[in-house]
Coordinates of C-alpha atoms and ligand atoms in Angstrom, one line a residue:
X1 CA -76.6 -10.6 71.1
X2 CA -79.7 -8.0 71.8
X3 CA -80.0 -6.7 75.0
X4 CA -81.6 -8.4 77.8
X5 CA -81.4 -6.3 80.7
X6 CA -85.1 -4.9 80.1
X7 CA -86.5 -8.5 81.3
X8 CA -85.0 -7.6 85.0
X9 CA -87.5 -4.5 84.6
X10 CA -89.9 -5.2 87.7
X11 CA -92.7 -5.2 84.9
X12 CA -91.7 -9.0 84.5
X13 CA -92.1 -12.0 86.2
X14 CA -89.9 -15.4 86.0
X15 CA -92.1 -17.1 83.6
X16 CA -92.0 -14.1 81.6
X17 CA -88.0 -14.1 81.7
X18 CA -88.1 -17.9 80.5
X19 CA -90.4 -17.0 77.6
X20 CA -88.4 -14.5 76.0
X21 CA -84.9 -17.5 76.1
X22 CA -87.1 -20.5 75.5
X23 CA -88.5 -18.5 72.2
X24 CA -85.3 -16.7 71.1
X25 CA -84.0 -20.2 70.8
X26 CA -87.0 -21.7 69.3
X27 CA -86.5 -18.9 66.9
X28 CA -82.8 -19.0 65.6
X29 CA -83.5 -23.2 64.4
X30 CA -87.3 -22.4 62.8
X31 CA -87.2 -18.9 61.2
X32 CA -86.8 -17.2 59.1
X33 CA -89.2 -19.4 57.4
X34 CA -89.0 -18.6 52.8
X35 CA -91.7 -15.9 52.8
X36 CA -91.9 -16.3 48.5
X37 CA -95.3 -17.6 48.9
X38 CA -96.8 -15.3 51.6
X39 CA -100.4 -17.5 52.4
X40 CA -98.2 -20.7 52.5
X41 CA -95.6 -19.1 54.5
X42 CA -98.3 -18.0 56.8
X43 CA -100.1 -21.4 57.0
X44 CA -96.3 -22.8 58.0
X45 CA -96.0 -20.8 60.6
X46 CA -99.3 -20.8 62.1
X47 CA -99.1 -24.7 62.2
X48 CA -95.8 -24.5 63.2
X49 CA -96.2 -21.9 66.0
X50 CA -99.4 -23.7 67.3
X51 CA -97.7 -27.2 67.1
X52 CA -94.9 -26.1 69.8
X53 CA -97.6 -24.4 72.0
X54 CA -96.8 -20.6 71.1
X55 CA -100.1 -19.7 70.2
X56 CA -101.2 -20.8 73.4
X57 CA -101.3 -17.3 74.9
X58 CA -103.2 -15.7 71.9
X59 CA -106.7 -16.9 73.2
X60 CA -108.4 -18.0 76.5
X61 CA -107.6 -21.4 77.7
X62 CA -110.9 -23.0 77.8
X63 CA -110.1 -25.6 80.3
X64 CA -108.6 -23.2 82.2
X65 CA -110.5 -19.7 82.2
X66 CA -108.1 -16.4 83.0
X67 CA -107.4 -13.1 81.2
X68 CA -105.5 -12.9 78.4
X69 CA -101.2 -11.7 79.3
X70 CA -100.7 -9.3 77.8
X71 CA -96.7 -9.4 78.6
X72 CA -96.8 -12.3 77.7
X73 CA -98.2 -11.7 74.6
X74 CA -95.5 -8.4 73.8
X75 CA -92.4 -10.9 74.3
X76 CA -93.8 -13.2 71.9
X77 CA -94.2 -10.3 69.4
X78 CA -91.4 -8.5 70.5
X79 CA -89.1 -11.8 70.0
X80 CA -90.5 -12.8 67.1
X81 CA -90.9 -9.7 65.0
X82 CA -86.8 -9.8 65.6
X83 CA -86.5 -12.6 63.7
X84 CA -89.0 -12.6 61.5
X85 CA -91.8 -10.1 60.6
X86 CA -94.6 -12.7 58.9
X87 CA -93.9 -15.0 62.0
X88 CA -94.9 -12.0 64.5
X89 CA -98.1 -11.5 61.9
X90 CA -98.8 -15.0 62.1
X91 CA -98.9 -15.0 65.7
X92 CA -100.4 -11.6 66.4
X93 CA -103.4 -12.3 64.0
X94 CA -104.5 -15.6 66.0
X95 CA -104.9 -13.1 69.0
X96 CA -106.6 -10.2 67.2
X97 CA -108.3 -12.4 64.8
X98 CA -109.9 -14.6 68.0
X99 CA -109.9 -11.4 70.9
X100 CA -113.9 -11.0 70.6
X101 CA -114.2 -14.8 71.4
X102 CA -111.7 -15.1 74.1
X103 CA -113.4 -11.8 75.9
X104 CA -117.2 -12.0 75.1
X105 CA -117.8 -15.6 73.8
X106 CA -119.6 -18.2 74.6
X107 CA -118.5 -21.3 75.8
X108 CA -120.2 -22.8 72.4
X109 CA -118.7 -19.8 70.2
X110 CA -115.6 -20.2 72.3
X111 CA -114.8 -24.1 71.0
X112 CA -113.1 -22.3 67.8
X113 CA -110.0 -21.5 70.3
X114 CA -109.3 -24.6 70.6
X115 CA -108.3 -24.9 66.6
X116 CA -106.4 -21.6 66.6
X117 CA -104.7 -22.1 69.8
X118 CA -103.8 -25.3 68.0
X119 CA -102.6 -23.7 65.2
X120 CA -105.5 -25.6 63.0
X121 CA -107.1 -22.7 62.3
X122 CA -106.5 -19.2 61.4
X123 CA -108.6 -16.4 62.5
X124 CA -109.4 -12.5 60.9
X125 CA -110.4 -9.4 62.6
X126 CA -113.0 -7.7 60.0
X127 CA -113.7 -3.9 60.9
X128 CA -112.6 -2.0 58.0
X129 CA -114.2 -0.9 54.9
X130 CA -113.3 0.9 52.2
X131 CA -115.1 4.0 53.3
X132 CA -114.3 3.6 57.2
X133 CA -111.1 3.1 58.6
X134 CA -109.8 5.6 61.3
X135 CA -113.7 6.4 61.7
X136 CA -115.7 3.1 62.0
X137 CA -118.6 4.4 63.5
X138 CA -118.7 5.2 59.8
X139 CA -119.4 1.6 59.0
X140 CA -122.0 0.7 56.0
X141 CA -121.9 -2.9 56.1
X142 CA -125.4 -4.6 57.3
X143 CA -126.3 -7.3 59.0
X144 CA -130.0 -8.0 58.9
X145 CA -132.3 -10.1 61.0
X146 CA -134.3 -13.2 58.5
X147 CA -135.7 -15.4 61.0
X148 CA -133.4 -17.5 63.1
X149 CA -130.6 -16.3 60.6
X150 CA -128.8 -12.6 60.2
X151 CA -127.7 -11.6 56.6
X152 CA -124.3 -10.1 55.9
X153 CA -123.6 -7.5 53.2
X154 CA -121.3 -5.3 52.3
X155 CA -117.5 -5.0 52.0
X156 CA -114.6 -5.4 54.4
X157 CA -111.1 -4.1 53.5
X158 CA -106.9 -4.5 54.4
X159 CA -108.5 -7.6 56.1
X160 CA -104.8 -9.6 57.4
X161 CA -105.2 -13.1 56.6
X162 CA -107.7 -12.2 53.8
X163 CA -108.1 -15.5 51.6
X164 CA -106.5 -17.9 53.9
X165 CA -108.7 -17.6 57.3
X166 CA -110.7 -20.2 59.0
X167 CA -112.9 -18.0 61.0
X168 CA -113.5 -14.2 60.5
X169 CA -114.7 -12.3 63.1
X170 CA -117.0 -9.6 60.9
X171 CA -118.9 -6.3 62.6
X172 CA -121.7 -4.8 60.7
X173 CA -124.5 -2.3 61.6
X174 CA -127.5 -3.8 63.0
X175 CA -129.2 -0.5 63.2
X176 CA -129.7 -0.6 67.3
X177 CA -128.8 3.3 67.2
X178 CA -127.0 5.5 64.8
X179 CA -123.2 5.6 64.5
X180 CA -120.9 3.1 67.0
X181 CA -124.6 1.9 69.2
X182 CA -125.7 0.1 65.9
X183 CA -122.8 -2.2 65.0
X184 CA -122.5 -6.1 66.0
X185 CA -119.9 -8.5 66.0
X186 CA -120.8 -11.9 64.4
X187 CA -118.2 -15.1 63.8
X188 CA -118.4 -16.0 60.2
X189 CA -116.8 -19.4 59.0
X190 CA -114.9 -18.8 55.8
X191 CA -116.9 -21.0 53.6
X192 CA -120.3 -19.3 54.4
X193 CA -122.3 -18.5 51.3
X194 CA -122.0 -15.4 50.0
X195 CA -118.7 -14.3 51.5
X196 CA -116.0 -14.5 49.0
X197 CA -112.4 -13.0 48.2
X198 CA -113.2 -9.3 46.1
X199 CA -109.4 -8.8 45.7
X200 CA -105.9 -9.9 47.4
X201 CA -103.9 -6.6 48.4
X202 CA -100.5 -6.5 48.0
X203 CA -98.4 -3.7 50.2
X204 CA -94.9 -3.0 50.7
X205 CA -94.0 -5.7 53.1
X206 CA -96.2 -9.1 51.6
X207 CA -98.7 -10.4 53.9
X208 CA -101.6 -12.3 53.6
X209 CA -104.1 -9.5 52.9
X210 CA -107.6 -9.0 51.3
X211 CA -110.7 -7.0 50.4
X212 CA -114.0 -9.5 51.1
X213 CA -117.7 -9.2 49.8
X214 CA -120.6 -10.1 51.4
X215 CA -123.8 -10.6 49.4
X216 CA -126.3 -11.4 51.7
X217 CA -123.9 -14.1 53.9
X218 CA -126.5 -16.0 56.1
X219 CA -125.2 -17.1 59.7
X220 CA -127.3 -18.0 62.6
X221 CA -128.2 -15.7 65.3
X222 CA -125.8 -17.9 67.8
X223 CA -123.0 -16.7 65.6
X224 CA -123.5 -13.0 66.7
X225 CA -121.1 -12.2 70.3
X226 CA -122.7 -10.3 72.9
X227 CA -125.4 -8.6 72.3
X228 CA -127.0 -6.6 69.0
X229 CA -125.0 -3.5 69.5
X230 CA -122.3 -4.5 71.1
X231 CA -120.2 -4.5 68.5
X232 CA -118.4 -1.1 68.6
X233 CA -117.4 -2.1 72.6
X234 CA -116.2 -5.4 71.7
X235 CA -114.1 -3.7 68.9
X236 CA -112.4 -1.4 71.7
X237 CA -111.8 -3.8 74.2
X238 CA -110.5 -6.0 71.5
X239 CA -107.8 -3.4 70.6
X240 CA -107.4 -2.0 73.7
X241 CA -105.8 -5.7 74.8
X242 CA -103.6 -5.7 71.2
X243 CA -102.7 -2.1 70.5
X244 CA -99.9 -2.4 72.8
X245 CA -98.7 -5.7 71.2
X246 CA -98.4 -3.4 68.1
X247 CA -95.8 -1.3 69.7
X248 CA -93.9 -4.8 70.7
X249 CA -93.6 -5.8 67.8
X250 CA -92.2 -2.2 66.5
X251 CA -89.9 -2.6 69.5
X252 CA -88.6 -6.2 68.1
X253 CA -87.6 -4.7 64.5
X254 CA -86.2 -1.9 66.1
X255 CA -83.9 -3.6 68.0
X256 CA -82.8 -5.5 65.4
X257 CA -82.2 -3.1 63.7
X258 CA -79.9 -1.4 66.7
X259 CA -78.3 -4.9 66.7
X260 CA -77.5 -5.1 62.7
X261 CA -76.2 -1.3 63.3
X262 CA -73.6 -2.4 66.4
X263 CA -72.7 -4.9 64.7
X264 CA -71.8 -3.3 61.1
X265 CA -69.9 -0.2 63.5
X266 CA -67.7 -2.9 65.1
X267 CA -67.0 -4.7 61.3
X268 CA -66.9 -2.2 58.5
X269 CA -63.8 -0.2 58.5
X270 CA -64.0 3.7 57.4
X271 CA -60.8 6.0 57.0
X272 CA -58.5 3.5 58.4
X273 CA -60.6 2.1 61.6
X274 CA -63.7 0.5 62.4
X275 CA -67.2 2.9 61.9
X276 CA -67.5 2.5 65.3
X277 CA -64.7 4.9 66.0
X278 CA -66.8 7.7 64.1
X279 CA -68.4 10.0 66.8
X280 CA -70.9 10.6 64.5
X281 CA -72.2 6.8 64.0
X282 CA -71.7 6.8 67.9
X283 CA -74.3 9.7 68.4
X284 CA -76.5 7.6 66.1
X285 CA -76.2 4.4 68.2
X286 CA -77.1 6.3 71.4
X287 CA -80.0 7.7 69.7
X288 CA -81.0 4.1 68.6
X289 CA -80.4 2.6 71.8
X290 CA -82.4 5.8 74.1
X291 CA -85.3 5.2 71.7
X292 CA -85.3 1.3 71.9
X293 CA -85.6 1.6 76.0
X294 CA -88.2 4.3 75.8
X295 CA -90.2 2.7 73.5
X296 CA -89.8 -0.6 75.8
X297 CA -90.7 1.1 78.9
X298 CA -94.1 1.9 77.3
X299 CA -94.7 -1.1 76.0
X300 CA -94.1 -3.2 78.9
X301 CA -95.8 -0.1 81.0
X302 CA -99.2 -0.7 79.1
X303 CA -98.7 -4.3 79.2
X304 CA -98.5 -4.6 82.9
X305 CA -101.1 -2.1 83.9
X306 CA -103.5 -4.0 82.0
X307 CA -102.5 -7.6 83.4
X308 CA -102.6 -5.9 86.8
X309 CA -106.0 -5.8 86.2
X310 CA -107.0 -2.0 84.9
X311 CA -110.3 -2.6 83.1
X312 CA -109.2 -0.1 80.3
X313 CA -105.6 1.1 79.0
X314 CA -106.6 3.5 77.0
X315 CA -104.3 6.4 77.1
X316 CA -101.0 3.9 78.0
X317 CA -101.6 1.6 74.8
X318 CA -102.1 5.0 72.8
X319 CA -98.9 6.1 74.4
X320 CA -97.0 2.7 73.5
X321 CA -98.3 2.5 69.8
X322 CA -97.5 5.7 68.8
X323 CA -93.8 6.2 70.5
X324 CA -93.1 2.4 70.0
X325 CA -93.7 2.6 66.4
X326 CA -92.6 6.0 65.2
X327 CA -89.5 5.9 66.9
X328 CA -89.1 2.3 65.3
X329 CA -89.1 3.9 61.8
X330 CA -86.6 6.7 62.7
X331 CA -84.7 3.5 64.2
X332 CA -84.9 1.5 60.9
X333 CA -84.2 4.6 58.9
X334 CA -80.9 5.3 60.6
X335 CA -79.4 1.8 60.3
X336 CA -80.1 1.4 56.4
X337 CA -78.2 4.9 56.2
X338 CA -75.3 3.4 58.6
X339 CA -75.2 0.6 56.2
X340 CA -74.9 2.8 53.3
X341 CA -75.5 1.0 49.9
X342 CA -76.5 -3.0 51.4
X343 CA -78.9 -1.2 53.5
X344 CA -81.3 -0.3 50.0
X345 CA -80.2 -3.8 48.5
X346 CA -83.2 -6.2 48.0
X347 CA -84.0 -8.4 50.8
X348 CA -80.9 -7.2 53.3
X349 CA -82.4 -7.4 56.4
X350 CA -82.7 -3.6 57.1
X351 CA -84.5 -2.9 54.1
X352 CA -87.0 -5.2 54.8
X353 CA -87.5 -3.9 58.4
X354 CA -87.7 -0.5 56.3
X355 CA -90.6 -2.0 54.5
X356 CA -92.0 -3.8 57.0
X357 CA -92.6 -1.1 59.7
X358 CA -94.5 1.0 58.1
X359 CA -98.3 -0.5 58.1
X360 CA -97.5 -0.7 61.9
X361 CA -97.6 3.4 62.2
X362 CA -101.8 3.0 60.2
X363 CA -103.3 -0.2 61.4
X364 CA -105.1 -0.3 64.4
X365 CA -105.3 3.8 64.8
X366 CA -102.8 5.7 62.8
X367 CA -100.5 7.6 64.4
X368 CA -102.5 11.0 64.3
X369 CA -105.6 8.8 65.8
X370 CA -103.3 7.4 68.8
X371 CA -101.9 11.2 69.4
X372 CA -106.1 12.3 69.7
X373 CA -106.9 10.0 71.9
X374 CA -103.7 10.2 73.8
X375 CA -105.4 14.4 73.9
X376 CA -108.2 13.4 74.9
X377 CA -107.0 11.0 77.8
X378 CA -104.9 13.6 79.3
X379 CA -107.4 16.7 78.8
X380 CA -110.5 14.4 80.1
X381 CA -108.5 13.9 83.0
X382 CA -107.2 17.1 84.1
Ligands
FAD401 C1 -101.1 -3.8 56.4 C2 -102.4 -3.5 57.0 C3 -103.2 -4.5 57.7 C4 -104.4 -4.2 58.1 N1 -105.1 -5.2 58.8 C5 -106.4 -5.0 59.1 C6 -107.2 -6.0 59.7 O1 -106.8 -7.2 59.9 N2 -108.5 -5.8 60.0 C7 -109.1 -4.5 59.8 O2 -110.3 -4.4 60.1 N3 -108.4 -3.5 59.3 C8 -107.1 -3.7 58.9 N4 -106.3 -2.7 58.4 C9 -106.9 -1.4 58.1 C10 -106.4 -0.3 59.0 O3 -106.9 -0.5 60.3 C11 -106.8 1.0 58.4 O4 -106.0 1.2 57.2 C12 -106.6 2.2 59.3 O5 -107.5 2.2 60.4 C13 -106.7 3.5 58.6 O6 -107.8 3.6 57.8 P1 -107.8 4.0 56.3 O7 -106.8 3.2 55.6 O8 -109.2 4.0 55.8 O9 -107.3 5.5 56.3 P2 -108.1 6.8 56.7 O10 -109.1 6.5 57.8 O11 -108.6 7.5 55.5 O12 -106.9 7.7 57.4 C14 -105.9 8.2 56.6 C15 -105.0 9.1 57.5 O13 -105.7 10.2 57.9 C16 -105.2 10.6 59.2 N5 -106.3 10.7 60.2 C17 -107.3 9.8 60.3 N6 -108.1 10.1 61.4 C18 -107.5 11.2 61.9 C19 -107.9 12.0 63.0 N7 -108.9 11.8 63.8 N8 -107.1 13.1 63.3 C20 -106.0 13.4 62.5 N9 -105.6 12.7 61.5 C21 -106.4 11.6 61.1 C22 -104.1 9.6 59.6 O14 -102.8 10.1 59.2 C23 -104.5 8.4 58.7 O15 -103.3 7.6 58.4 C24 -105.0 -2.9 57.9 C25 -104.3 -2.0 57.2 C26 -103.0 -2.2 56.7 C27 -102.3 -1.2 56.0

């Protein structure tokens, strides 16, 4: 049973509390869902997730306007990234995917939360390229003016849900100023002309995934958010609202991997008595468990601060992505060497956490990225 006691943290709130049981239990009868084909395993479990209303919290409400929770969103991640890795991506890629539109839509642009909310569509976040990742003020994509129209070209790459989105939001250089003044974001259906699937990526832990190419891709000028420019801010904010949700869902495979670990100690006997009795594995569990309730202080610290109403998290989302995550892998690492040869078998549950924390410590600002701005935060500030 994995530990509870961090909901009484006065971070949470009743409702949060119910949450976390209501989806544990929605959990153990719908997942692990068979992840052989990943883009139908994803469609499953975005129209499965949006059917029983957990996708609700990914976007705005429309009917009923109000930021987005961010604790909220971190229990869903943390709880399902426990169970099952492609559900948490599933559900974390409706929120990053639709983010621009739930904090600088329209009301017109905004009707597509509806769909996702729903779980009838599924939404991409395009910012990368092949030639800017950490640095996206580096971008080369363009997106000219023809008209009423704007023209897309260029490339977008690691693009999650690449080849099975709905919607993709898309940010390209509009020229306003040089580097991150000139770039706008702009809501591209996926069956505009000219956008089409370069190549599917596959990485060590499958998810949907793709490089896309734009060759001149018309949209109208109502299907750029904000204003020409903007694009760079909206990209921040965007993240600044996830990045924490990143270190959730770290948190979730880490504790299930402290759970697997308790619970191979207390079953596999060594020497003549249970592992457990080892000092040794003992240290390693106490290590496990002080870096589980760090890492879920953060979090849950970021999380609040920003549904408490701080206009930026900056340096306490940095903070939470970078601890949550890193120490996740040490984590993950340990428990496939406590279960000794089933921990590097094929498909036993540690080994895939093994494989499947590892994006987590790249996207949305590696590691070395979170630690410069984390620099930066507490220099600027002294
Ligand atoms: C599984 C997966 C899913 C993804 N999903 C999406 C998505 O949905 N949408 C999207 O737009 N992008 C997505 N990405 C792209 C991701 O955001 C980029 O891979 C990431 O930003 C790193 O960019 P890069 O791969 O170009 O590496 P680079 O920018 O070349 O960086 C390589 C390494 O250099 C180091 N480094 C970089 N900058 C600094 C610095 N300032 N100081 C010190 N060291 C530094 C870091 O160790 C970094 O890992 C995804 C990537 C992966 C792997």
């Amino acid at each position: 049973m994995p530990d509870r006691s961090f909901l009484n943290w006065p971070f949470f709130e009743e409702r949060h509390r119910q949450l976390a049981d209501q989806l544990d239990a929605w959990c153990a009868k719908n997942l692990p869902v068979d992840h052989h084909d990943v883009d139908a395993a994803c469609r499953e479990l975005v129209a499965k997730l949006g059917r029983d209303g957990w996708l609700k919290p990914t976007a705005l409400d429309t009917d009923n306007p109000g930021p987005l929770d961010v604790r909220t969103l971190c229990i869903t991640r943390e709880t399902l990234a426990r169970h099952d890795g492609l559900a948490d991506f599933a559900f974390a890629m409706q929120g990053l995917g639709t983010g621009a539109l739930s904090l600088f839509g329209t009301p017109e642009q905004q009707h597509w939360l509806d769909q996702t909310r729903a779980g009838k569509a599924i939404s991409a976040f395009a910012l990368s390229e092949p030639r800017s990742g950490s640095d996206v003020a580096n971008m080369e994509m363009t997106a000219t003016r023809d008209g009423d129209d704007y023209l897309l070209t260029g490339e977008k790459t690691w693009i999650s849900n690449g080849g099975i989105a709905d919607l993709y939001i898309v940010f390209a250089r509009t020229g306003e100023a040089p580097g991150a003044k000139g770039i706008s974001a702009f809501i591209v259906p996926a069956e505009t002309e000219g956008l089409s699937i370069a190549e599917r990526l596959e990485t060590i832990a499958p998810h949907p995934l793709a490089r896309l190419a734009f060759d001149n891709a018309r949209v109208p000028a109502s299907a750029l958010i904000g204003k020409p420019g903007d694009g760079f801010r909206i990209a921040m904010s965007v993240l600044d609202v996830f990045r924490s949700t990143v270190g959730a869902a770290a948190l979730g495979f880490a504790r299930r991997a402290l759970d697997e670990s308790v619970s191979r100690a207390a079953k596999r006997e060594l020497f003549g008595a249970p592992m457990a009795d080892l000092q040794m594995v003992q240290g390693h569990i106490a290590d496990m468990a002080l870096d589980v309730d760090a890492a879920a202080l953060l979090v849950y610290r970021a999380a609040w601060t920003k549904d408490m109403g701080a206009p930026r998290v900056t340096r306490e989302a940095a903070m939470a992505k970078l601890f949550a995550t890193d120490r996740a892998q040490e984590v993950i690492d340990t428990a496939v060497q406590l279960h000794g040869g089933d921990g590097v078998r094929k498909d036993h549950i540690v080994e895939s956490l093994y494989r499947e924390i590892r994006a987590l410590r790249i996207y949305e600002g590696a590691s070395d990225v979170q630690k410069v701005v984390i620099a930066r935060q507490v220099m600027g500030a002294a």
